[in-house]
Amino acid sequence: MTEYVFDTSALIAYLQDEEGAETIAGLLGKALDGEVRIFISTITALEVFSVSVKTRGKAVAEERLELMEDLPLIEEPLVPDLRRIIGEMQFSIINGITAIKRLDFADSCIAGLARSKNAVLVHRDRHFKSVENEIEQLPLPYHEYG
């Protein structure tokens, strides 16, 4: 069974009926039919709430969290087994010494979940290009949030 991890950007596209929403809706339909499994990180739920408060207000943010609870999403908490994976996603180590930042903390948590599940990462975030050789991805049309 194919497994997916939705990044915050993918869920926002769906919730706001933006470009890429039809792809997300199709995957959610497959999950309802038991054809695929879709995971989100607890970080994704937190980001959906905070982005929604910032752009749409607290009432909309609350509605979105309630809607997400009704979707066929499996929320995965940050567990100890993910610590190393998340750390590796956040930084590249060169010559065993130098750490170069690749992803911010939230993106590292989401990418780390995809890596740990060997799942396809669904997103519309340019930052994930830095790990495109490590994680299978389904990029949606990009969109910047302000």
mmCIF file with all atom_site columns, C-alpha atoms in Angstrom:
data_model
loop_
_atom_site.group_PDB
_atom_site.id
_atom_site.type_symbol
_atom_site.label_atom_id
_atom_site.label_alt_id
_atom_site.label_comp_id
_atom_site.label_asym_id
_atom_site.label_entity_id
_atom_site.label_seq_id
_atom_site.pdbx_PDB_ins_code
_atom_site.Cartn_x
_atom_site.Cartn_y
_atom_site.Cartn_z
_atom_site.occupancy
_atom_site.B_iso_or_equiv
_atom_site.pdbx_formal_charge
_atom_site.auth_seq_id
_atom_site.auth_comp_id
_atom_site.auth_asym_id
_atom_site.auth_atom_id
_atom_site.pdbx_PDB_model_num
ATOM 1   C CA . MET A 1 1   ? 0.000   0.000  0.000  1.00 0.00 ? 1   MET A CA 1
ATOM 2   C CA . THR A 1 2   ? 1.365   3.401  -0.935 1.00 0.00 ? 2   THR A CA 1
ATOM 3   C CA . GLU A 1 3   ? 1.860   5.786  1.945  1.00 0.00 ? 3   GLU A CA 1
ATOM 4   C CA . TYR A 1 4   ? 1.974   9.565  1.797  1.00 0.00 ? 4   TYR A CA 1
ATOM 5   C CA . VAL A 1 5   ? 2.990   12.338 4.160  1.00 0.00 ? 5   VAL A CA 1
ATOM 6   C CA . PHE A 1 6   ? 1.237   15.669 3.662  1.00 0.00 ? 6   PHE A CA 1
ATOM 7   C CA . ASP A 1 7   ? 3.256   18.799 4.317  1.00 0.00 ? 7   ASP A CA 1
ATOM 8   C CA . THR A 1 8   ? 1.477   21.813 5.757  1.00 0.00 ? 8   THR A CA 1
ATOM 9   C CA . SER A 1 9   ? 1.557   23.490 2.350  1.00 0.00 ? 9   SER A CA 1
ATOM 10  C CA . ALA A 1 10  ? -0.406  20.620 0.798  1.00 0.00 ? 10  ALA A CA 1
ATOM 11  C CA . LEU A 1 11  ? -3.115  20.780 3.452  1.00 0.00 ? 11  LEU A CA 1
ATOM 12  C CA . ILE A 1 12  ? -3.365  24.564 3.139  1.00 0.00 ? 12  ILE A CA 1
ATOM 13  C CA . ALA A 1 13  ? -3.822  24.172 -0.636 1.00 0.00 ? 13  ALA A CA 1
ATOM 14  C CA . TYR A 1 14  ? -6.683  21.756 0.023  1.00 0.00 ? 14  TYR A CA 1
ATOM 15  C CA . LEU A 1 15  ? -8.287  23.826 2.779  1.00 0.00 ? 15  LEU A CA 1
ATOM 16  C CA . GLN A 1 16  ? -8.164  27.015 0.709  1.00 0.00 ? 16  GLN A CA 1
ATOM 17  C CA . ASP A 1 17  ? -9.126  25.304 -2.563 1.00 0.00 ? 17  ASP A CA 1
ATOM 18  C CA . GLU A 1 18  ? -5.951  26.529 -4.211 1.00 0.00 ? 18  GLU A CA 1
ATOM 19  C CA . GLU A 1 19  ? -3.954  25.014 -7.052 1.00 0.00 ? 19  GLU A CA 1
ATOM 20  C CA . GLY A 1 20  ? -3.138  21.422 -6.120 1.00 0.00 ? 20  GLY A CA 1
ATOM 21  C CA . ALA A 1 21  ? -6.327  20.951 -4.059 1.00 0.00 ? 21  ALA A CA 1
ATOM 22  C CA . GLU A 1 22  ? -7.698  18.459 -6.582 1.00 0.00 ? 22  GLU A CA 1
ATOM 23  C CA . THR A 1 23  ? -4.620  16.252 -6.169 1.00 0.00 ? 23  THR A CA 1
ATOM 24  C CA . ILE A 1 24  ? -5.031  16.294 -2.385 1.00 0.00 ? 24  ILE A CA 1
ATOM 25  C CA . ALA A 1 25  ? -8.760  15.560 -2.687 1.00 0.00 ? 25  ALA A CA 1
ATOM 26  C CA . GLY A 1 26  ? -7.970  12.582 -4.922 1.00 0.00 ? 26  GLY A CA 1
ATOM 27  C CA . LEU A 1 27  ? -5.494  11.162 -2.425 1.00 0.00 ? 27  LEU A CA 1
ATOM 28  C CA . LEU A 1 28  ? -7.939  11.695 0.443  1.00 0.00 ? 28  LEU A CA 1
ATOM 29  C CA . GLY A 1 29  ? -10.567 9.796  -1.555 1.00 0.00 ? 29  GLY A CA 1
ATOM 30  C CA . LYS A 1 30  ? -8.149  6.913  -2.055 1.00 0.00 ? 30  LYS A CA 1
ATOM 31  C CA . ALA A 1 31  ? -7.423  6.924  1.684  1.00 0.00 ? 31  ALA A CA 1
ATOM 32  C CA . LEU A 1 32  ? -11.150 6.732  2.440  1.00 0.00 ? 32  LEU A CA 1
ATOM 33  C CA . ASP A 1 33  ? -11.350 3.730  0.103  1.00 0.00 ? 33  ASP A CA 1
ATOM 34  C CA . GLY A 1 34  ? -8.433  2.071  1.910  1.00 0.00 ? 34  GLY A CA 1
ATOM 35  C CA . GLU A 1 35  ? -6.137  2.236  -1.123 1.00 0.00 ? 35  GLU A CA 1
ATOM 36  C CA . VAL A 1 36  ? -3.481  4.473  0.471  1.00 0.00 ? 36  VAL A CA 1
ATOM 37  C CA . ARG A 1 37  ? -2.499  5.725  3.909  1.00 0.00 ? 37  ARG A CA 1
ATOM 38  C CA . ILE A 1 38  ? -1.837  9.397  4.614  1.00 0.00 ? 38  ILE A CA 1
ATOM 39  C CA . PHE A 1 39  ? 0.241   10.619 7.533  1.00 0.00 ? 39  PHE A CA 1
ATOM 40  C CA . ILE A 1 40  ? 0.771   14.078 8.939  1.00 0.00 ? 40  ILE A CA 1
ATOM 41  C CA . SER A 1 41  ? 3.185   15.183 11.607 1.00 0.00 ? 41  SER A CA 1
ATOM 42  C CA . THR A 1 42  ? 1.871   16.838 14.747 1.00 0.00 ? 42  THR A CA 1
ATOM 43  C CA . ILE A 1 43  ? 3.980   19.758 13.503 1.00 0.00 ? 43  ILE A CA 1
ATOM 44  C CA . THR A 1 44  ? 1.754   19.954 10.406 1.00 0.00 ? 44  THR A CA 1
ATOM 45  C CA . ALA A 1 45  ? -1.368  20.308 12.539 1.00 0.00 ? 45  ALA A CA 1
ATOM 46  C CA . LEU A 1 46  ? 0.344   23.035 14.571 1.00 0.00 ? 46  LEU A CA 1
ATOM 47  C CA . GLU A 1 47  ? 1.422   24.876 11.430 1.00 0.00 ? 47  GLU A CA 1
ATOM 48  C CA . VAL A 1 48  ? -2.032  24.670 9.835  1.00 0.00 ? 48  VAL A CA 1
ATOM 49  C CA . PHE A 1 49  ? -3.438  26.246 12.982 1.00 0.00 ? 49  PHE A CA 1
ATOM 50  C CA . SER A 1 50  ? -0.808  28.999 13.240 1.00 0.00 ? 50  SER A CA 1
ATOM 51  C CA . VAL A 1 51  ? -0.851  29.874 9.513  1.00 0.00 ? 51  VAL A CA 1
ATOM 52  C CA . SER A 1 52  ? -4.650  29.964 9.619  1.00 0.00 ? 52  SER A CA 1
ATOM 53  C CA . VAL A 1 53  ? -4.718  32.226 12.694 1.00 0.00 ? 53  VAL A CA 1
ATOM 54  C CA . LYS A 1 54  ? -2.278  34.573 10.969 1.00 0.00 ? 54  LYS A CA 1
ATOM 55  C CA . THR A 1 55  ? -4.062  34.696 7.609  1.00 0.00 ? 55  THR A CA 1
ATOM 56  C CA . ARG A 1 56  ? -7.729  33.963 8.405  1.00 0.00 ? 56  ARG A CA 1
ATOM 57  C CA . GLY A 1 57  ? -8.261  34.417 12.153 1.00 0.00 ? 57  GLY A CA 1
ATOM 58  C CA . LYS A 1 58  ? -8.707  32.111 15.121 1.00 0.00 ? 58  LYS A CA 1
ATOM 59  C CA . ALA A 1 59  ? -12.262 30.994 14.282 1.00 0.00 ? 59  ALA A CA 1
ATOM 60  C CA . VAL A 1 60  ? -11.172 29.707 10.859 1.00 0.00 ? 60  VAL A CA 1
ATOM 61  C CA . ALA A 1 61  ? -8.115  28.075 12.426 1.00 0.00 ? 61  ALA A CA 1
ATOM 62  C CA . GLU A 1 62  ? -10.349 26.205 14.884 1.00 0.00 ? 62  GLU A CA 1
ATOM 63  C CA . GLU A 1 63  ? -12.670 25.101 12.050 1.00 0.00 ? 63  GLU A CA 1
ATOM 64  C CA . ARG A 1 64  ? -9.714  23.780 10.080 1.00 0.00 ? 64  ARG A CA 1
ATOM 65  C CA . LEU A 1 65  ? -8.457  21.689 12.984 1.00 0.00 ? 65  LEU A CA 1
ATOM 66  C CA . GLU A 1 66  ? -11.934 20.197 13.380 1.00 0.00 ? 66  GLU A CA 1
ATOM 67  C CA . LEU A 1 67  ? -12.120 19.458 9.644  1.00 0.00 ? 67  LEU A CA 1
ATOM 68  C CA . MET A 1 68  ? -8.707  17.790 9.745  1.00 0.00 ? 68  MET A CA 1
ATOM 69  C CA . GLU A 1 69  ? -9.962  15.461 12.474 1.00 0.00 ? 69  GLU A CA 1
ATOM 70  C CA . ASP A 1 70  ? -12.629 14.240 10.042 1.00 0.00 ? 70  ASP A CA 1
ATOM 71  C CA . LEU A 1 71  ? -10.154 13.604 7.219  1.00 0.00 ? 71  LEU A CA 1
ATOM 72  C CA . PRO A 1 72  ? -8.476  10.198 6.756  1.00 0.00 ? 72  PRO A CA 1
ATOM 73  C CA . LEU A 1 73  ? -5.183  11.449 8.168  1.00 0.00 ? 73  LEU A CA 1
ATOM 74  C CA . ILE A 1 74  ? -2.975  9.554  10.597 1.00 0.00 ? 74  ILE A CA 1
ATOM 75  C CA . GLU A 1 75  ? -1.298  12.063 12.893 1.00 0.00 ? 75  GLU A CA 1
ATOM 76  C CA . GLU A 1 76  ? 2.147   10.971 14.022 1.00 0.00 ? 76  GLU A CA 1
ATOM 77  C CA . PRO A 1 77  ? 3.702   12.574 17.107 1.00 0.00 ? 77  PRO A CA 1
ATOM 78  C CA . LEU A 1 78  ? 7.367   13.362 17.473 1.00 0.00 ? 78  LEU A CA 1
ATOM 79  C CA . VAL A 1 79  ? 8.688   10.168 19.014 1.00 0.00 ? 79  VAL A CA 1
ATOM 80  C CA . PRO A 1 80  ? 12.256  9.382  20.139 1.00 0.00 ? 80  PRO A CA 1
ATOM 81  C CA . ASP A 1 81  ? 12.917  7.151  17.109 1.00 0.00 ? 81  ASP A CA 1
ATOM 82  C CA . LEU A 1 82  ? 12.540  10.186 14.844 1.00 0.00 ? 82  LEU A CA 1
ATOM 83  C CA . ARG A 1 83  ? 15.195  12.289 16.611 1.00 0.00 ? 83  ARG A CA 1
ATOM 84  C CA . ARG A 1 84  ? 18.160  11.212 14.503 1.00 0.00 ? 84  ARG A CA 1
ATOM 85  C CA . ILE A 1 85  ? 16.193  11.198 11.279 1.00 0.00 ? 85  ILE A CA 1
ATOM 86  C CA . ILE A 1 86  ? 14.904  14.727 11.909 1.00 0.00 ? 86  ILE A CA 1
ATOM 87  C CA . GLY A 1 87  ? 18.406  15.917 12.804 1.00 0.00 ? 87  GLY A CA 1
ATOM 88  C CA . GLU A 1 88  ? 19.813  14.399 9.624  1.00 0.00 ? 88  GLU A CA 1
ATOM 89  C CA . MET A 1 89  ? 17.108  16.067 7.551  1.00 0.00 ? 89  MET A CA 1
ATOM 90  C CA . GLN A 1 90  ? 17.863  19.457 9.078  1.00 0.00 ? 90  GLN A CA 1
ATOM 91  C CA . PHE A 1 91  ? 21.622  19.483 8.476  1.00 0.00 ? 91  PHE A CA 1
ATOM 92  C CA . SER A 1 92  ? 24.142  18.051 6.042  1.00 0.00 ? 92  SER A CA 1
ATOM 93  C CA . ILE A 1 93  ? 27.382  16.928 7.649  1.00 0.00 ? 93  ILE A CA 1
ATOM 94  C CA . ILE A 1 94  ? 30.466  17.505 5.517  1.00 0.00 ? 94  ILE A CA 1
ATOM 95  C CA . ASN A 1 95  ? 33.749  15.764 6.365  1.00 0.00 ? 95  ASN A CA 1
ATOM 96  C CA . GLY A 1 96  ? 32.192  14.604 9.621  1.00 0.00 ? 96  GLY A CA 1
ATOM 97  C CA . ILE A 1 97  ? 32.423  18.107 11.073 1.00 0.00 ? 97  ILE A CA 1
ATOM 98  C CA . THR A 1 98  ? 30.648  20.909 9.245  1.00 0.00 ? 98  THR A CA 1
ATOM 99  C CA . ALA A 1 99  ? 26.890  21.160 9.508  1.00 0.00 ? 99  ALA A CA 1
ATOM 100 C CA . ILE A 1 100 ? 25.059  23.041 6.779  1.00 0.00 ? 100 ILE A CA 1
ATOM 101 C CA . LYS A 1 101 ? 21.408  23.813 7.346  1.00 0.00 ? 101 LYS A CA 1
ATOM 102 C CA . ARG A 1 102 ? 19.101  22.287 4.734  1.00 0.00 ? 102 ARG A CA 1
ATOM 103 C CA . LEU A 1 103 ? 15.628  22.574 6.259  1.00 0.00 ? 103 LEU A CA 1
ATOM 104 C CA . ASP A 1 104 ? 14.039  24.461 9.126  1.00 0.00 ? 104 ASP A CA 1
ATOM 105 C CA . PHE A 1 105 ? 12.811  22.525 12.142 1.00 0.00 ? 105 PHE A CA 1
ATOM 106 C CA . ALA A 1 106 ? 9.207   22.085 10.988 1.00 0.00 ? 106 ALA A CA 1
ATOM 107 C CA . ASP A 1 107 ? 10.185  20.947 7.486  1.00 0.00 ? 107 ASP A CA 1
ATOM 108 C CA . SER A 1 108 ? 12.769  18.587 9.004  1.00 0.00 ? 108 SER A CA 1
ATOM 109 C CA . CYS A 1 109 ? 10.080  16.982 11.163 1.00 0.00 ? 109 CYS A CA 1
ATOM 110 C CA . ILE A 1 110 ? 7.780   16.508 8.181  1.00 0.00 ? 110 ILE A CA 1
ATOM 111 C CA . ALA A 1 111 ? 10.542  15.238 5.869  1.00 0.00 ? 111 ALA A CA 1
ATOM 112 C CA . GLY A 1 112 ? 11.815  12.997 8.662  1.00 0.00 ? 112 GLY A CA 1
ATOM 113 C CA . LEU A 1 113 ? 8.373   11.439 9.012  1.00 0.00 ? 113 LEU A CA 1
ATOM 114 C CA . ALA A 1 114 ? 8.252   10.776 5.262  1.00 0.00 ? 114 ALA A CA 1
ATOM 115 C CA . ARG A 1 115 ? 11.701  9.215  5.384  1.00 0.00 ? 115 ARG A CA 1
ATOM 116 C CA . SER A 1 116 ? 10.865  7.031  8.403  1.00 0.00 ? 116 SER A CA 1
ATOM 117 C CA . LYS A 1 117 ? 7.688   5.764  6.705  1.00 0.00 ? 117 LYS A CA 1
ATOM 118 C CA . ASN A 1 118 ? 9.330   5.442  3.280  1.00 0.00 ? 118 ASN A CA 1
ATOM 119 C CA . ALA A 1 119 ? 6.376   7.544  2.171  1.00 0.00 ? 119 ALA A CA 1
ATOM 120 C CA . VAL A 1 120 ? 5.835   9.999  -0.663 1.00 0.00 ? 120 VAL A CA 1
ATOM 121 C CA . LEU A 1 121 ? 6.097   13.590 0.580  1.00 0.00 ? 121 LEU A CA 1
ATOM 122 C CA . VAL A 1 122 ? 3.287   15.727 -0.866 1.00 0.00 ? 122 VAL A CA 1
ATOM 123 C CA . HIS A 1 123 ? 4.048   19.451 -0.737 1.00 0.00 ? 123 HIS A CA 1
ATOM 124 C CA . ARG A 1 124 ? 4.355   22.752 -2.519 1.00 0.00 ? 124 ARG A CA 1
ATOM 125 C CA . ASP A 1 125 ? 7.414   24.030 -0.724 1.00 0.00 ? 125 ASP A CA 1
ATOM 126 C CA . ARG A 1 126 ? 10.657  24.787 -2.583 1.00 0.00 ? 126 ARG A CA 1
ATOM 127 C CA . HIS A 1 127 ? 12.707  23.990 0.528  1.00 0.00 ? 127 HIS A CA 1
ATOM 128 C CA . PHE A 1 128 ? 12.182  20.264 -0.012 1.00 0.00 ? 128 PHE A CA 1
ATOM 129 C CA . LYS A 1 129 ? 14.339  20.362 -3.169 1.00 0.00 ? 129 LYS A CA 1
ATOM 130 C CA . SER A 1 130 ? 17.305  20.006 -0.814 1.00 0.00 ? 130 SER A CA 1
ATOM 131 C CA . VAL A 1 131 ? 16.181  16.452 0.024  1.00 0.00 ? 131 VAL A CA 1
ATOM 132 C CA . GLU A 1 132 ? 14.714  15.407 -3.327 1.00 0.00 ? 132 GLU A CA 1
ATOM 133 C CA . ASN A 1 133 ? 17.333  12.662 -3.732 1.00 0.00 ? 133 ASN A CA 1
ATOM 134 C CA . GLU A 1 134 ? 16.475  11.175 -0.332 1.00 0.00 ? 134 GLU A CA 1
ATOM 135 C CA . ILE A 1 135 ? 12.678  11.199 -0.262 1.00 0.00 ? 135 ILE A CA 1
ATOM 136 C CA . GLU A 1 136 ? 10.187  10.441 -3.004 1.00 0.00 ? 136 GLU A CA 1
ATOM 137 C CA . GLN A 1 137 ? 8.124   13.572 -3.551 1.00 0.00 ? 137 GLN A CA 1
ATOM 138 C CA . LEU A 1 138 ? 4.916   14.679 -5.191 1.00 0.00 ? 138 LEU A CA 1
ATOM 139 C CA . PRO A 1 139 ? 5.380   18.431 -5.562 1.00 0.00 ? 139 PRO A CA 1
ATOM 140 C CA . LEU A 1 140 ? 2.294   20.535 -6.160 1.00 0.00 ? 140 LEU A CA 1
ATOM 141 C CA . PRO A 1 141 ? 2.421   23.951 -7.869 1.00 0.00 ? 141 PRO A CA 1
ATOM 142 C CA . TYR A 1 142 ? 4.475   26.213 -5.597 1.00 0.00 ? 142 TYR A CA 1
ATOM 143 C CA . HIS A 1 143 ? 2.943   29.021 -3.573 1.00 0.00 ? 143 HIS A CA 1
ATOM 144 C CA . GLU A 1 144 ? 4.581   31.462 -1.181 1.00 0.00 ? 144 GLU A CA 1
ATOM 145 C CA . TYR A 1 145 ? 2.890   32.493 2.049  1.00 0.00 ? 145 TYR A CA 1
ATOM 146 C CA . GLY A 1 146 ? 3.423   35.933 3.481  1.00 0.00 ? 146 GLY A CA 1
#
